[in-house]
Coordinates of C-alpha atoms in Angstrom, one line a residue:
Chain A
X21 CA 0.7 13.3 -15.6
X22 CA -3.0 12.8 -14.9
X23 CA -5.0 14.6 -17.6
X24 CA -8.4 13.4 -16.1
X25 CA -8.9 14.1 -13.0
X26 CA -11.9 13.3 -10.6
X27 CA -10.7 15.0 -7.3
X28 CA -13.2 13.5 -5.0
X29 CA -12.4 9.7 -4.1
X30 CA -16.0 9.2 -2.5
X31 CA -19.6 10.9 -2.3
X32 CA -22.3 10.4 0.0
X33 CA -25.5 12.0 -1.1
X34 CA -29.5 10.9 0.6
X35 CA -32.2 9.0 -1.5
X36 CA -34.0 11.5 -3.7
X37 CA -31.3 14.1 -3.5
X38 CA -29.4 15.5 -6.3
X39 CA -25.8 13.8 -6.6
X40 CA -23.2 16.0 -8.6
X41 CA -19.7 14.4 -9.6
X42 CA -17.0 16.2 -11.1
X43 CA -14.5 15.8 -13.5
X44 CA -11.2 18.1 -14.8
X45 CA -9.2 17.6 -17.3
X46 CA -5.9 19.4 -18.6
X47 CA -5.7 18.3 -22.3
X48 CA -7.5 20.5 -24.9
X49 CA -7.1 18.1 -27.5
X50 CA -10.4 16.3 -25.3
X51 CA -13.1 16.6 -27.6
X52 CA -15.5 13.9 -26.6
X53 CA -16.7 13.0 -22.8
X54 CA -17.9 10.0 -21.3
X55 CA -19.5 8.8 -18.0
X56 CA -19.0 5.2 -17.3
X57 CA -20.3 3.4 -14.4
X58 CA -18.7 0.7 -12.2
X59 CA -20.4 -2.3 -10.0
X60 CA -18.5 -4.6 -8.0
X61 CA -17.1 -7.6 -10.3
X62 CA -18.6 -5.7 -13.5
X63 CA -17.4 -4.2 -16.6
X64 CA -18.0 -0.3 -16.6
X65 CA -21.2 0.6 -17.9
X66 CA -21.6 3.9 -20.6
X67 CA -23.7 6.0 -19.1
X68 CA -24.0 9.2 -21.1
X69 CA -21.5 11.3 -23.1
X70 CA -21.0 14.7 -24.8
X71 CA -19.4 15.9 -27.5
X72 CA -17.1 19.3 -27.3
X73 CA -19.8 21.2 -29.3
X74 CA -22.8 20.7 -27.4
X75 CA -22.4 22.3 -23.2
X76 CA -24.8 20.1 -22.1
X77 CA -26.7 16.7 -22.7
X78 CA -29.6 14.5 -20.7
X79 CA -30.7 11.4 -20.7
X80 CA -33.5 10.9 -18.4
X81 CA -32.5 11.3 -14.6
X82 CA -28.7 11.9 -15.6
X83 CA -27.6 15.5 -17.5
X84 CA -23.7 16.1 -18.3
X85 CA -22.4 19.3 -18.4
X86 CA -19.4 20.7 -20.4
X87 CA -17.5 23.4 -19.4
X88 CA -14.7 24.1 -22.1
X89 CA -13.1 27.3 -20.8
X90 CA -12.9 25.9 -17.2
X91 CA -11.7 22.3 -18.6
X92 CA -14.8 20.6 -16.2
X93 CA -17.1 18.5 -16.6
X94 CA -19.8 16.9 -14.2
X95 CA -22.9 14.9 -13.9
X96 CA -25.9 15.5 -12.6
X97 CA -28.1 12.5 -11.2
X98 CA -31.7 13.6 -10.1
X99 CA -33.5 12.3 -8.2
X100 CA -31.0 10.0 -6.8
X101 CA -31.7 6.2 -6.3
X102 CA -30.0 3.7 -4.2
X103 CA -29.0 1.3 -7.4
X104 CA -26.8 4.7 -8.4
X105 CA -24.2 3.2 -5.8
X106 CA -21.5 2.0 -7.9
X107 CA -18.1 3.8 -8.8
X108 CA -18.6 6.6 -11.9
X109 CA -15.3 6.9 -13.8
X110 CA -15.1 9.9 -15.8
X111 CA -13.6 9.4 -19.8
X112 CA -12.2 11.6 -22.5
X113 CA -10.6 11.0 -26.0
X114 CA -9.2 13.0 -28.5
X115 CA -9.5 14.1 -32.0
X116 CA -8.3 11.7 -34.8
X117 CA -10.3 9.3 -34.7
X118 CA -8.1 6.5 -32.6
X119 CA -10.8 6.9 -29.6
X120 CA -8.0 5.8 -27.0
X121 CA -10.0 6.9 -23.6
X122 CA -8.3 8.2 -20.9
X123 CA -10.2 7.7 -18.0
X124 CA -10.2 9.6 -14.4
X125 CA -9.6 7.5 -11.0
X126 CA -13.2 7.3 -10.4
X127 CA -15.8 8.6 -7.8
X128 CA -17.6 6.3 -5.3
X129 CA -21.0 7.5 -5.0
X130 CA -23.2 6.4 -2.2
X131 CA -26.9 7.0 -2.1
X132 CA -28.0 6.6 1.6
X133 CA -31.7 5.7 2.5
Chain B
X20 CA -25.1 -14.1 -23.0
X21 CA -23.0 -11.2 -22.4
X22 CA -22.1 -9.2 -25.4
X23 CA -18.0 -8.8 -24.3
X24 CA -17.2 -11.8 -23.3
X25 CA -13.4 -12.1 -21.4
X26 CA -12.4 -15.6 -19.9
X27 CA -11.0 -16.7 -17.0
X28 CA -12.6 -14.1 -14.6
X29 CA -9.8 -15.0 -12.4
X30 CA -6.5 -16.3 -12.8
X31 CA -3.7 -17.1 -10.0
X32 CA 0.2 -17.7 -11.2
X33 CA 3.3 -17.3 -10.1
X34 CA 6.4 -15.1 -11.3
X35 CA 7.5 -16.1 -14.7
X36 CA 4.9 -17.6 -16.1
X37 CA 2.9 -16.8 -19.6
X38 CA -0.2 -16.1 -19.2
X39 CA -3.0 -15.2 -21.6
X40 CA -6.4 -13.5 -21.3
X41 CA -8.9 -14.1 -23.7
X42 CA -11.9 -11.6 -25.1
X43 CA -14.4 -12.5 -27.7
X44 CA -17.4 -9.6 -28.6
X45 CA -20.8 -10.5 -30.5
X46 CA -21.3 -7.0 -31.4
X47 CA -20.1 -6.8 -34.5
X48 CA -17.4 -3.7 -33.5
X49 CA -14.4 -3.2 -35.6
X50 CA -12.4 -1.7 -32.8
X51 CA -11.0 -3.7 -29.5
X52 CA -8.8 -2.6 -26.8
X53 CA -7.6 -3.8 -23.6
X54 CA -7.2 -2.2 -20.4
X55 CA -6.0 -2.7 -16.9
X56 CA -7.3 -0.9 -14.0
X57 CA -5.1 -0.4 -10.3
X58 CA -6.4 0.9 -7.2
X59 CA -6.2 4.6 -7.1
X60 CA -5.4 4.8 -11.2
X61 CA -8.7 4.1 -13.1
X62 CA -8.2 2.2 -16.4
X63 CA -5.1 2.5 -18.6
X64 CA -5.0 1.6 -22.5
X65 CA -2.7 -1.5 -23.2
X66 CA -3.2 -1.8 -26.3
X67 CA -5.9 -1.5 -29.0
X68 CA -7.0 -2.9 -32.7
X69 CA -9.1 -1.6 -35.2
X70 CA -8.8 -4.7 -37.6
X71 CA -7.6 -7.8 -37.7
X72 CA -4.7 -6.8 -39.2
X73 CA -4.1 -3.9 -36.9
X74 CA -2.0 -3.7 -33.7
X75 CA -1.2 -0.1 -31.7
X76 CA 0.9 0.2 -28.6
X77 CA -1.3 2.1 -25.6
X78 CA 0.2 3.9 -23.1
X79 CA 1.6 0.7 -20.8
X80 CA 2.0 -1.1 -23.3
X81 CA 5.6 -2.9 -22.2
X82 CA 5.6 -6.4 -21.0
X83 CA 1.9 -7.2 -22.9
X84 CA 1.9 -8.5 -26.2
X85 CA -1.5 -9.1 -28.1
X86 CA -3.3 -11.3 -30.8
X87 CA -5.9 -10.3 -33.1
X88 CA -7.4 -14.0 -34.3
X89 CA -10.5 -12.5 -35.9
X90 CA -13.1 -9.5 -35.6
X91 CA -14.7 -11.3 -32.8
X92 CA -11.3 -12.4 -30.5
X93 CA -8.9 -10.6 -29.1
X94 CA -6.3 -11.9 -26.7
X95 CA -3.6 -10.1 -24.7
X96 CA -0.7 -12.1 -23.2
X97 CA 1.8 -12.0 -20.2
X98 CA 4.8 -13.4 -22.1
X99 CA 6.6 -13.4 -18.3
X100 CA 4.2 -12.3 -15.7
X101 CA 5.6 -10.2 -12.7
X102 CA 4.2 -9.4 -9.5
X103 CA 3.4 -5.7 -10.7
X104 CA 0.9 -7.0 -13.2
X105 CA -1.6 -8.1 -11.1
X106 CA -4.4 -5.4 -11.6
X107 CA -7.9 -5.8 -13.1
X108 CA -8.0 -6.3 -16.8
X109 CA -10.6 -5.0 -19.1
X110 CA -11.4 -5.7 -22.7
X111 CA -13.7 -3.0 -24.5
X112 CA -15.2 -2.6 -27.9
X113 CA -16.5 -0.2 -30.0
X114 CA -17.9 0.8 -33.8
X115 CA -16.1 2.7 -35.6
X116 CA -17.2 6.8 -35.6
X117 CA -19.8 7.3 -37.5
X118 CA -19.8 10.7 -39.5
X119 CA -16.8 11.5 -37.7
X120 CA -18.9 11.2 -34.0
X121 CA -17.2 9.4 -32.1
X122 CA -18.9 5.9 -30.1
X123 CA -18.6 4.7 -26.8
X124 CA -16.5 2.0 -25.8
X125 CA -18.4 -1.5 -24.1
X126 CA -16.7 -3.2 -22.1
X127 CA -16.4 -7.2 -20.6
X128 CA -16.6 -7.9 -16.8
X129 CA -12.9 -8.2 -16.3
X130 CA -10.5 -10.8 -15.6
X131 CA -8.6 -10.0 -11.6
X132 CA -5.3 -11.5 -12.1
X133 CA -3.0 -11.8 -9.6
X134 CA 0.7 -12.7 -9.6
X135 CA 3.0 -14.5 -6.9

């Protein structure tokens, strides 16, 4: 049973244009998100995260968004650079304080010239 | 220098073999974990420490067995690889949550093993 989910295996989106990846999840026990991304023969990178409380958080060019009641998150990336191409896995844990991440199957995002 | 460090990047072996993957952190984080990541699946929790004297089962957890030598090392073993283990490997660290927030996990570069 996948309780992440990022439904979209791929994204193409042009320099300068807003990119926008999603992310569901099923377990309401998720009370802290995370955006990680990927480069080839790298480690994922943190990228931002948010905690159930807040709906929304930025950090320069990238803003995630929490939507509790829908069980979605996504990420905002404006505007969009070509050094964004990389793979953006999506990451949630729950309360209790083990912080075991359970990540989605990732999102390939392409930013095109 | 990198601050997760996970040695060999890449390993080859055959079926039955022992293998074991090494990660050693300069951070300074209480809390390790391993992961291995398959096409199509993102990353999965093998297994994960909080202490030196602290071992929890992830959720793939059979088959792996793990060491915690000190803060800094963490090692995860194949006691008798099979072909279904080759996948990407990942160790991660992170501090432990401060005023109940919780921290984000860092991770090494991965070791790609792949078994015969």
């Amino acid at each position: 049973d996948q309780q992440v989910k990022q439904n979209s295996p791929s994204l193409s989106v042009q320099e300068g244009r807003i990119s926008i990846l999603n992310c569901d999840y099923t377990n309401s026990m998720f009370d802290y998100f995370l955006w990680y991304k990927k480069y080839p023969a790298e480690g994922p990178t943190f990228l931002i995260s948010i905690s159930s409380i807040k709906d929304k958080n930025e950090d320069g060019r990238f803003t995630v968004f929490l939507n509790k009641s829908a069980k979605h998150l996504s990420l905002h990336i404006v505007p969009s650079q070509p050094g964004d191409s990389a793979v953006y896995f999506c990451a949630a844990s729950a309360r209790g304080g083990a912080q075991k991440l359970v990540f989605g199957q990732g999102t390939r995002l392409t930013i095109n010239p | 220098d990198a601050d997760v460090t996970q040695t060999p990047r890449n390993r080859i072996t055959k079926t039955g073999k022992r293998i074991m993957l090494e990660c050693s952190q300069t951070k300074g984080h209480d809390r390790m974990y391993w992961y291995r990541q398959d096409p199509g699946l993102g990353l999965r929790l093998i297994y994960y420490s909080f202490d030196v004297k602290d071992i929890n089962k992830g959720e793939i957890s059979d088959g792996y067995s793990v060491s915690r030598q000190a803060q800094a090392k963490f090692s995860l073993s194949l006691e008798s690889a099979i072909p279904n283990q080759t996948a990407l490997y990942f160790c991660a660290t992170s501090d432990s949550p401060g005023q109940g927030l919780n921290q984000p996990q860092h991770f090494g570069d991965g070791t790609r093993l792949s078994i015969l």
